PDB file of C-alpha atoms in Angstrom:
ATOM      1  CA  UNK A  21       0.000   0.000   0.000  1.00  0.00           C
ATOM      2  CA  UNK A  22       1.477   3.295  -1.103  1.00  0.00           C
ATOM      3  CA  UNK A  23       1.528   6.044   1.483  1.00  0.00           C
ATOM      4  CA  UNK A  24       1.838   9.371  -0.186  1.00  0.00           C
ATOM      5  CA  UNK A  25      -0.252  12.305   0.842  1.00  0.00           C
ATOM      6  CA  UNK A  26      -1.136  15.627  -0.690  1.00  0.00           C
ATOM      7  CA  UNK A  27      -2.852  18.624   0.857  1.00  0.00           C
ATOM      8  CA  UNK A  28      -5.015  20.410   0.149  1.00  0.00           C
ATOM      9  CA  UNK A  29      -7.062  18.197  -2.161  1.00  0.00           C
ATOM     10  CA  UNK A  30      -8.887  21.189  -3.611  1.00  0.00           C
ATOM     11  CA  UNK A  31      -7.902  24.844  -3.571  1.00  0.00           C
ATOM     12  CA  UNK A  32      -9.623  27.884  -5.021  1.00  0.00           C
ATOM     13  CA  UNK A  33      -7.567  31.020  -4.700  1.00  0.00           C
ATOM     14  CA  UNK A  34      -7.390  34.508  -6.133  1.00  0.00           C
ATOM     15  CA  UNK A  35      -4.811  35.829  -8.562  1.00  0.00           C
ATOM     16  CA  UNK A  36      -1.584  37.033  -6.990  1.00  0.00           C
ATOM     17  CA  UNK A  37      -1.746  34.864  -3.878  1.00  0.00           C
ATOM     18  CA  UNK A  38       1.174  32.749  -2.756  1.00  0.00           C
ATOM     19  CA  UNK A  39       0.364  29.066  -2.347  1.00  0.00           C
ATOM     20  CA  UNK A  40       2.174  25.954  -1.210  1.00  0.00           C
ATOM     21  CA  UNK A  41       1.022  22.484  -2.167  1.00  0.00           C
ATOM     22  CA  UNK A  42       2.145  19.882   0.325  1.00  0.00           C
ATOM     23  CA  UNK A  43       3.369  16.372  -0.487  1.00  0.00           C
ATOM     24  CA  UNK A  44       4.625  13.794   1.981  1.00  0.00           C
ATOM     25  CA  UNK A  45       5.486  10.121   1.696  1.00  0.00           C
ATOM     26  CA  UNK A  46       6.206   7.585   4.401  1.00  0.00           C
ATOM     27  CA  UNK A  47       7.892   4.953   2.232  1.00  0.00           C
ATOM     28  CA  UNK A  48      11.405   6.342   2.543  1.00  0.00           C
ATOM     29  CA  UNK A  49      11.662   6.827  -1.211  1.00  0.00           C
ATOM     30  CA  UNK A  50      14.562   8.929  -2.397  1.00  0.00           C
ATOM     31  CA  UNK A  51      12.988  10.076  -5.656  1.00  0.00           C
ATOM     32  CA  UNK A  52      10.011  12.393  -5.737  1.00  0.00           C
ATOM     33  CA  UNK A  53       8.186  14.091  -8.586  1.00  0.00           C
ATOM     34  CA  UNK A  54       5.616  16.753  -9.335  1.00  0.00           C
ATOM     35  CA  UNK A  55       3.365  16.404 -12.362  1.00  0.00           C
ATOM     36  CA  UNK A  56       0.810  18.772 -13.825  1.00  0.00           C
ATOM     37  CA  UNK A  57      -2.215  17.392 -15.625  1.00  0.00           C
ATOM     38  CA  UNK A  58      -5.005  19.140 -17.454  1.00  0.00           C
ATOM     39  CA  UNK A  59      -8.239  17.248 -18.259  1.00  0.00           C
ATOM     40  CA  UNK A  60      -7.813  14.794 -21.134  1.00  0.00           C
ATOM     41  CA  UNK A  61      -4.101  15.461 -21.335  1.00  0.00           C
ATOM     42  CA  UNK A  62      -1.003  13.546 -20.384  1.00  0.00           C
ATOM     43  CA  UNK A  63       0.864  14.061 -17.149  1.00  0.00           C
ATOM     44  CA  UNK A  64       3.694  16.554 -17.556  1.00  0.00           C
ATOM     45  CA  UNK A  65       6.704  16.380 -15.268  1.00  0.00           C
ATOM     46  CA  UNK A  66       7.433  19.817 -13.801  1.00  0.00           C
ATOM     47  CA  UNK A  67       9.903  19.022 -10.990  1.00  0.00           C
ATOM     48  CA  UNK A  68      11.787  16.067  -9.585  1.00  0.00           C
ATOM     49  CA  UNK A  69      14.232  15.293  -6.817  1.00  0.00           C
ATOM     50  CA  UNK A  70      16.822  12.556  -6.334  1.00  0.00           C
ATOM     51  CA  UNK A  71      17.021  13.146  -2.610  1.00  0.00           C
ATOM     52  CA  UNK A  72      17.531  15.739   0.086  1.00  0.00           C
ATOM     53  CA  UNK A  73      18.780  19.075  -1.267  1.00  0.00           C
ATOM     54  CA  UNK A  74      18.399  17.815  -4.848  1.00  0.00           C
ATOM     55  CA  UNK A  75      15.805  19.416  -7.129  1.00  0.00           C
ATOM     56  CA  UNK A  76      15.588  19.642 -10.899  1.00  0.00           C
ATOM     57  CA  UNK A  77      13.147  21.097 -13.381  1.00  0.00           C
ATOM     58  CA  UNK A  78      11.160  18.691 -15.492  1.00  0.00           C
ATOM     59  CA  UNK A  79      10.044  18.757 -19.100  1.00  0.00           C
ATOM     60  CA  UNK A  80       7.276  21.296 -18.738  1.00  0.00           C
ATOM     61  CA  UNK A  81       8.329  24.789 -17.857  1.00  0.00           C
ATOM     62  CA  UNK A  82       6.693  25.894 -14.648  1.00  0.00           C
ATOM     63  CA  UNK A  83       6.776  29.063 -12.585  1.00  0.00           C
ATOM     64  CA  UNK A  84       6.533  26.989  -9.448  1.00  0.00           C
ATOM     65  CA  UNK A  85       9.464  26.105  -7.200  1.00  0.00           C
ATOM     66  CA  UNK A  86      10.132  23.106  -4.986  1.00  0.00           C
ATOM     67  CA  UNK A  87      12.312  22.236  -2.028  1.00  0.00           C
ATOM     68  CA  UNK A  88      13.531  18.988  -0.518  1.00  0.00           C
ATOM     69  CA  UNK A  89      14.801  19.560   2.985  1.00  0.00           C
ATOM     70  CA  UNK A  90      13.562  16.223   4.309  1.00  0.00           C
ATOM     71  CA  UNK A  91      13.335  12.901   2.496  1.00  0.00           C
ATOM     72  CA  UNK A  92       9.629  12.565   3.147  1.00  0.00           C
ATOM     73  CA  UNK A  93       8.563  16.089   2.227  1.00  0.00           C
ATOM     74  CA  UNK A  94       8.480  17.738  -1.223  1.00  0.00           C
ATOM     75  CA  UNK A  95       6.382  20.918  -1.223  1.00  0.00           C
ATOM     76  CA  UNK A  96       5.617  22.970  -4.323  1.00  0.00           C
ATOM     77  CA  UNK A  97       5.231  26.742  -4.130  1.00  0.00           C
ATOM     78  CA  UNK A  98       3.712  29.313  -6.438  1.00  0.00           C
ATOM     79  CA  UNK A  99       4.778  32.818  -5.408  1.00  0.00           C
ATOM     80  CA  UNK A 100       2.005  34.556  -7.324  1.00  0.00           C
ATOM     81  CA  UNK A 101      -0.849  32.422  -8.603  1.00  0.00           C
ATOM     82  CA  UNK A 102      -2.391  33.167 -11.994  1.00  0.00           C
ATOM     83  CA  UNK A 103      -5.407  31.684 -13.811  1.00  0.00           C
ATOM     84  CA  UNK A 104      -2.987  29.880 -16.149  1.00  0.00           C
ATOM     85  CA  UNK A 105      -1.856  27.843 -13.116  1.00  0.00           C
ATOM     86  CA  UNK A 106      -5.285  26.260 -12.839  1.00  0.00           C
ATOM     87  CA  UNK A 107      -4.672  22.528 -13.151  1.00  0.00           C
ATOM     88  CA  UNK A 108      -4.318  19.294 -11.241  1.00  0.00           C
ATOM     89  CA  UNK A 109      -0.982  18.779  -9.506  1.00  0.00           C
ATOM     90  CA  UNK A 110       0.136  15.235  -8.759  1.00  0.00           C
ATOM     91  CA  UNK A 111       3.008  14.261  -6.500  1.00  0.00           C
ATOM     92  CA  UNK A 112       4.745  10.893  -6.832  1.00  0.00           C
ATOM     93  CA  UNK A 113       7.680   8.995  -5.386  1.00  0.00           C
ATOM     94  CA  UNK A 114       9.762   5.981  -6.311  1.00  0.00           C
ATOM     95  CA  UNK A 115      12.708   3.972  -5.081  1.00  0.00           C
ATOM     96  CA  UNK A 116      16.083   5.014  -6.393  1.00  0.00           C
ATOM     97  CA  UNK A 117      17.378   1.602  -7.350  1.00  0.00           C
ATOM     98  CA  UNK A 118      16.207  -1.543  -8.944  1.00  0.00           C
ATOM     99  CA  UNK A 119      14.745  -2.374 -12.322  1.00  0.00           C
ATOM    100  CA  UNK A 120      11.259  -1.302 -11.494  1.00  0.00           C
ATOM    101  CA  UNK A 121      10.178   2.201 -12.340  1.00  0.00           C
ATOM    102  CA  UNK A 122       6.829   2.217 -10.672  1.00  0.00           C
ATOM    103  CA  UNK A 123       5.948   5.569  -9.230  1.00  0.00           C
ATOM    104  CA  UNK A 124       3.474   5.876  -6.407  1.00  0.00           C
ATOM    105  CA  UNK A 125       1.117   8.805  -6.735  1.00  0.00           C
ATOM    106  CA  UNK A 126      -0.694  10.911  -4.232  1.00  0.00           C
ATOM    107  CA  UNK A 127      -4.375  11.809  -4.721  1.00  0.00           C
ATOM    108  CA  UNK A 128      -3.551  15.154  -6.298  1.00  0.00           C
ATOM    109  CA  UNK A 129      -4.430  18.780  -5.642  1.00  0.00           C
ATOM    110  CA  UNK A 130      -6.986  20.411  -7.878  1.00  0.00           C
ATOM    111  CA  UNK A 131      -5.998  24.085  -8.068  1.00  0.00           C
ATOM    112  CA  UNK A 132      -8.289  26.791  -9.401  1.00  0.00           C
ATOM    113  CA  UNK A 133      -7.016  30.347  -9.642  1.00  0.00           C
ATOM    114  CA  UNK A 134      -9.710  32.967 -10.144  1.00  0.00           C
TER     115      UNK A 134
ATOM    116  CA  UNK F   4       6.103  16.015 -29.868  1.00  0.00           C
ATOM    117  CA  UNK F   5       4.122  13.343 -28.084  1.00  0.00           C
ATOM    118  CA  UNK F   6       6.293  10.264 -27.660  1.00  0.00           C
ATOM    119  CA  UNK F   7       3.601   8.064 -26.125  1.00  0.00           C
ATOM    120  CA  UNK F   8       0.237   8.042 -27.831  1.00  0.00           C
ATOM    121  CA  UNK F   9      -3.101   6.602 -26.873  1.00  0.00           C
ATOM    122  CA  UNK F  10      -5.280   7.276 -29.880  1.00  0.00           C
ATOM    123  CA  UNK F  11      -8.532   6.082 -28.371  1.00  0.00           C
ATOM    124  CA  UNK F  12      -9.794   8.558 -25.786  1.00  0.00           C
ATOM    125  CA  UNK F  13     -12.582   6.218 -24.692  1.00  0.00           C
ATOM    126  CA  UNK F  14     -13.703   2.603 -24.870  1.00  0.00           C
ATOM    127  CA  UNK F  15     -16.919   0.858 -23.809  1.00  0.00           C
ATOM    128  CA  UNK F  16     -17.033  -2.872 -23.129  1.00  0.00           C
ATOM    129  CA  UNK F  17     -19.663  -5.225 -21.774  1.00  0.00           C
ATOM    130  CA  UNK F  18     -18.990  -6.833 -18.429  1.00  0.00           C
ATOM    131  CA  UNK F  19     -17.307 -10.224 -18.847  1.00  0.00           C
ATOM    132  CA  UNK F  20     -15.851  -9.390 -22.254  1.00  0.00           C
ATOM    133  CA  UNK F  21     -12.271  -8.508 -23.101  1.00  0.00           C
ATOM    134  CA  UNK F  22     -11.042  -4.908 -22.933  1.00  0.00           C
ATOM    135  CA  UNK F  23      -8.095  -4.045 -25.162  1.00  0.00           C
ATOM    136  CA  UNK F  24      -6.352  -0.735 -24.656  1.00  0.00           C
ATOM    137  CA  UNK F  25      -3.695   0.305 -27.124  1.00  0.00           C
ATOM    138  CA  UNK F  26      -0.619   2.469 -26.940  1.00  0.00           C
ATOM    139  CA  UNK F  27       2.009   3.505 -29.487  1.00  0.00           C
ATOM    140  CA  UNK F  28       5.380   5.065 -28.848  1.00  0.00           C
ATOM    141  CA  UNK F  29       7.909   6.775 -31.072  1.00  0.00           C
ATOM    142  CA  UNK F  30      11.153   6.633 -29.095  1.00  0.00           C
ATOM    143  CA  UNK F  31      12.897   3.317 -29.766  1.00  0.00           C
ATOM    144  CA  UNK F  32      15.123   3.923 -26.741  1.00  0.00           C
ATOM    145  CA  UNK F  33      12.281   3.315 -24.301  1.00  0.00           C
ATOM    146  CA  UNK F  34      12.985   0.055 -22.495  1.00  0.00           C
ATOM    147  CA  UNK F  35      10.341  -0.170 -19.811  1.00  0.00           C
ATOM    148  CA  UNK F  36       6.598   0.276 -20.164  1.00  0.00           C
ATOM    149  CA  UNK F  37       3.898   0.706 -17.581  1.00  0.00           C
ATOM    150  CA  UNK F  38       0.154   0.956 -17.304  1.00  0.00           C
ATOM    151  CA  UNK F  39      -1.533   3.059 -14.670  1.00  0.00           C
ATOM    152  CA  UNK F  40      -5.185   3.214 -13.729  1.00  0.00           C
ATOM    153  CA  UNK F  41      -6.793   6.416 -12.497  1.00  0.00           C
ATOM    154  CA  UNK F  42     -10.156   6.876 -10.825  1.00  0.00           C
ATOM    155  CA  UNK F  43     -11.741  10.336 -10.639  1.00  0.00           C
ATOM    156  CA  UNK F  44     -10.353  12.542  -7.870  1.00  0.00           C
ATOM    157  CA  UNK F  45      -7.513  10.076  -7.201  1.00  0.00           C
ATOM    158  CA  UNK F  46      -3.921   9.822  -8.322  1.00  0.00           C
ATOM    159  CA  UNK F  47      -2.833   7.167 -10.848  1.00  0.00           C
ATOM    160  CA  UNK F  48      -2.229   3.684  -9.477  1.00  0.00           C
ATOM    161  CA  UNK F  49       0.386   1.384 -10.970  1.00  0.00           C
ATOM    162  CA  UNK F  50      -1.210  -1.605 -12.670  1.00  0.00           C
ATOM    163  CA  UNK F  51       1.312  -3.646 -14.617  1.00  0.00           C
ATOM    164  CA  UNK F  52       4.628  -3.215 -16.400  1.00  0.00           C
ATOM    165  CA  UNK F  53       6.812  -4.897 -18.970  1.00  0.00           C
ATOM    166  CA  UNK F  54      10.479  -4.744 -19.791  1.00  0.00           C
ATOM    167  CA  UNK F  55      11.608  -4.438 -23.405  1.00  0.00           C
ATOM    168  CA  UNK F  56      13.269  -7.835 -23.165  1.00  0.00           C
ATOM    169  CA  UNK F  57       9.846  -9.453 -22.880  1.00  0.00           C
ATOM    170  CA  UNK F  58       6.845  -9.479 -25.166  1.00  0.00           C
ATOM    171  CA  UNK F  59       4.216 -10.444 -22.618  1.00  0.00           C
ATOM    172  CA  UNK F  60       3.567 -10.007 -18.932  1.00  0.00           C
ATOM    173  CA  UNK F  61       0.539 -11.312 -17.105  1.00  0.00           C
ATOM    174  CA  UNK F  62      -0.919 -10.498 -13.710  1.00  0.00           C
ATOM    175  CA  UNK F  63      -4.284 -12.016 -12.981  1.00  0.00           C
ATOM    176  CA  UNK F  64      -6.864 -10.554 -15.327  1.00  0.00           C
ATOM    177  CA  UNK F  65      -4.368  -8.105 -16.790  1.00  0.00           C
ATOM    178  CA  UNK F  66      -1.916  -8.888 -19.577  1.00  0.00           C
ATOM    179  CA  UNK F  67       0.377  -6.464 -21.334  1.00  0.00           C
ATOM    180  CA  UNK F  68       1.758  -7.264 -24.776  1.00  0.00           C
ATOM    181  CA  UNK F  69       4.743  -5.501 -26.309  1.00  0.00           C
ATOM    182  CA  UNK F  70       5.563  -5.418 -30.023  1.00  0.00           C
ATOM    183  CA  UNK F  71       8.896  -3.650 -30.264  1.00  0.00           C
ATOM    184  CA  UNK F  72       9.115  -3.719 -34.031  1.00  0.00           C
ATOM    185  CA  UNK F  73       5.779  -1.933 -34.267  1.00  0.00           C
ATOM    186  CA  UNK F  74       6.485   0.238 -31.213  1.00  0.00           C
ATOM    187  CA  UNK F  75       3.137  -0.818 -29.861  1.00  0.00           C
ATOM    188  CA  UNK F  76       1.846  -2.169 -26.605  1.00  0.00           C
ATOM    189  CA  UNK F  77      -1.553  -3.208 -25.465  1.00  0.00           C
ATOM    190  CA  UNK F  78      -3.307  -3.977 -22.213  1.00  0.00           C
ATOM    191  CA  UNK F  79      -5.836  -6.795 -22.142  1.00  0.00           C
ATOM    192  CA  UNK F  80      -8.334  -7.107 -19.330  1.00  0.00           C
ATOM    193  CA  UNK F  81     -10.192 -10.412 -19.195  1.00  0.00           C
ATOM    194  CA  UNK F  82     -12.878 -10.628 -17.989  1.00  0.00           C
ATOM    195  CA  UNK F  83     -13.752  -6.969 -17.688  1.00  0.00           C
ATOM    196  CA  UNK F  84     -15.567  -5.896 -14.530  1.00  0.00           C
ATOM    197  CA  UNK F  85     -17.511  -2.708 -13.735  1.00  0.00           C
ATOM    198  CA  UNK F  86     -14.824  -1.806 -11.184  1.00  0.00           C
ATOM    199  CA  UNK F  87     -12.331  -1.615 -14.032  1.00  0.00           C
ATOM    200  CA  UNK F  88     -14.052   1.533 -15.281  1.00  0.00           C
ATOM    201  CA  UNK F  89     -11.348   4.187 -15.045  1.00  0.00           C
ATOM    202  CA  UNK F  90      -8.860   6.117 -17.138  1.00  0.00           C
ATOM    203  CA  UNK F  91      -5.857   4.013 -18.165  1.00  0.00           C
ATOM    204  CA  UNK F  92      -2.523   5.682 -18.853  1.00  0.00           C
ATOM    205  CA  UNK F  93       0.238   4.073 -20.829  1.00  0.00           C
ATOM    206  CA  UNK F  94       3.744   5.169 -19.868  1.00  0.00           C
ATOM    207  CA  UNK F  95       7.255   4.520 -21.089  1.00  0.00           C
ATOM    208  CA  UNK F  96      10.606   4.914 -19.424  1.00  0.00           C
ATOM    209  CA  UNK F  97      14.308   4.982 -20.156  1.00  0.00           C
ATOM    210  CA  UNK F  98      16.529   3.021 -17.821  1.00  0.00           C
ATOM    211  CA  UNK F  99      19.094   4.890 -15.826  1.00  0.00           C
ATOM    212  CA  UNK F 100      19.122   8.563 -15.044  1.00  0.00           C
ATOM    213  CA  UNK F 101      16.242   9.770 -12.966  1.00  0.00           C
ATOM    214  CA  UNK F 102      13.844   7.185 -14.361  1.00  0.00           C
ATOM    215  CA  UNK F 103      11.891   9.715 -16.371  1.00  0.00           C
ATOM    216  CA  UNK F 104       8.467   8.394 -17.252  1.00  0.00           C
ATOM    217  CA  UNK F 105       6.597   9.707 -20.285  1.00  0.00           C
ATOM    218  CA  UNK F 106       2.830   9.339 -20.117  1.00  0.00           C
ATOM    219  CA  UNK F 107       0.154   9.050 -22.783  1.00  0.00           C
ATOM    220  CA  UNK F 108      -3.072  11.034 -22.684  1.00  0.00           C
ATOM    221  CA  UNK F 109      -5.136   8.162 -21.316  1.00  0.00           C
ATOM    222  CA  UNK F 110      -8.062   6.033 -22.432  1.00  0.00           C
ATOM    223  CA  UNK F 111     -11.297   6.148 -20.468  1.00  0.00           C
ATOM    224  CA  UNK F 112     -12.670   2.640 -20.112  1.00  0.00           C
ATOM    225  CA  UNK F 113     -16.307   2.087 -19.278  1.00  0.00           C
ATOM    226  CA  UNK F 114     -17.385  -1.442 -18.429  1.00  0.00           C
ATOM    227  CA  UNK F 115     -21.123  -1.780 -18.804  1.00  0.00           C
ATOM    228  CA  UNK F 116     -22.853  -4.195 -16.409  1.00  0.00           C
TER     229      UNK F 116
END
């Protein structure tokens, strides 16, 4: 059973506000990821981390930033939300070694910026 | 440029029959393929995977077939059950590095009782 949590599940916020989407996992996974998904579209990788103090940008350019101060925690921050940031944000984690590439996903945060 | 394609956005199947979901990819370097299932308001859940050294992998009612020459994989669900109704994402990965996974756009499967 995967244990990865995201809060809030739903967020409606006004333009210009600063927001932080929380993601935590209790599996001790070194690798963590943030994806953005719009309805009917594929998941786009926006950030990933190999471990503590390691963060990299993904394929899709994003104005968000991430931090990885603790293994279990990988928050995503938007300094100034805009309507174009409206989307679903999915956090995932995986083990760093082995031949399996299964990622375990959290339930997602549905963000709406008005 | 979409490297993993699921050309059927939706599929309806009668309960008890076979569901076949298809996926095509363009990058011949992909060497690991996965299927995820996603229910509304939940994150994707890993379903089954296959390495490029195999052409078939089976797990209960789910079987994934890989045709490397055609750059095509398919997921078979037999027999289909109403609880299988969900969006199914095909994904492909390159070994090494940070295990980047490229996802398709998904196929919404509806199993009709």
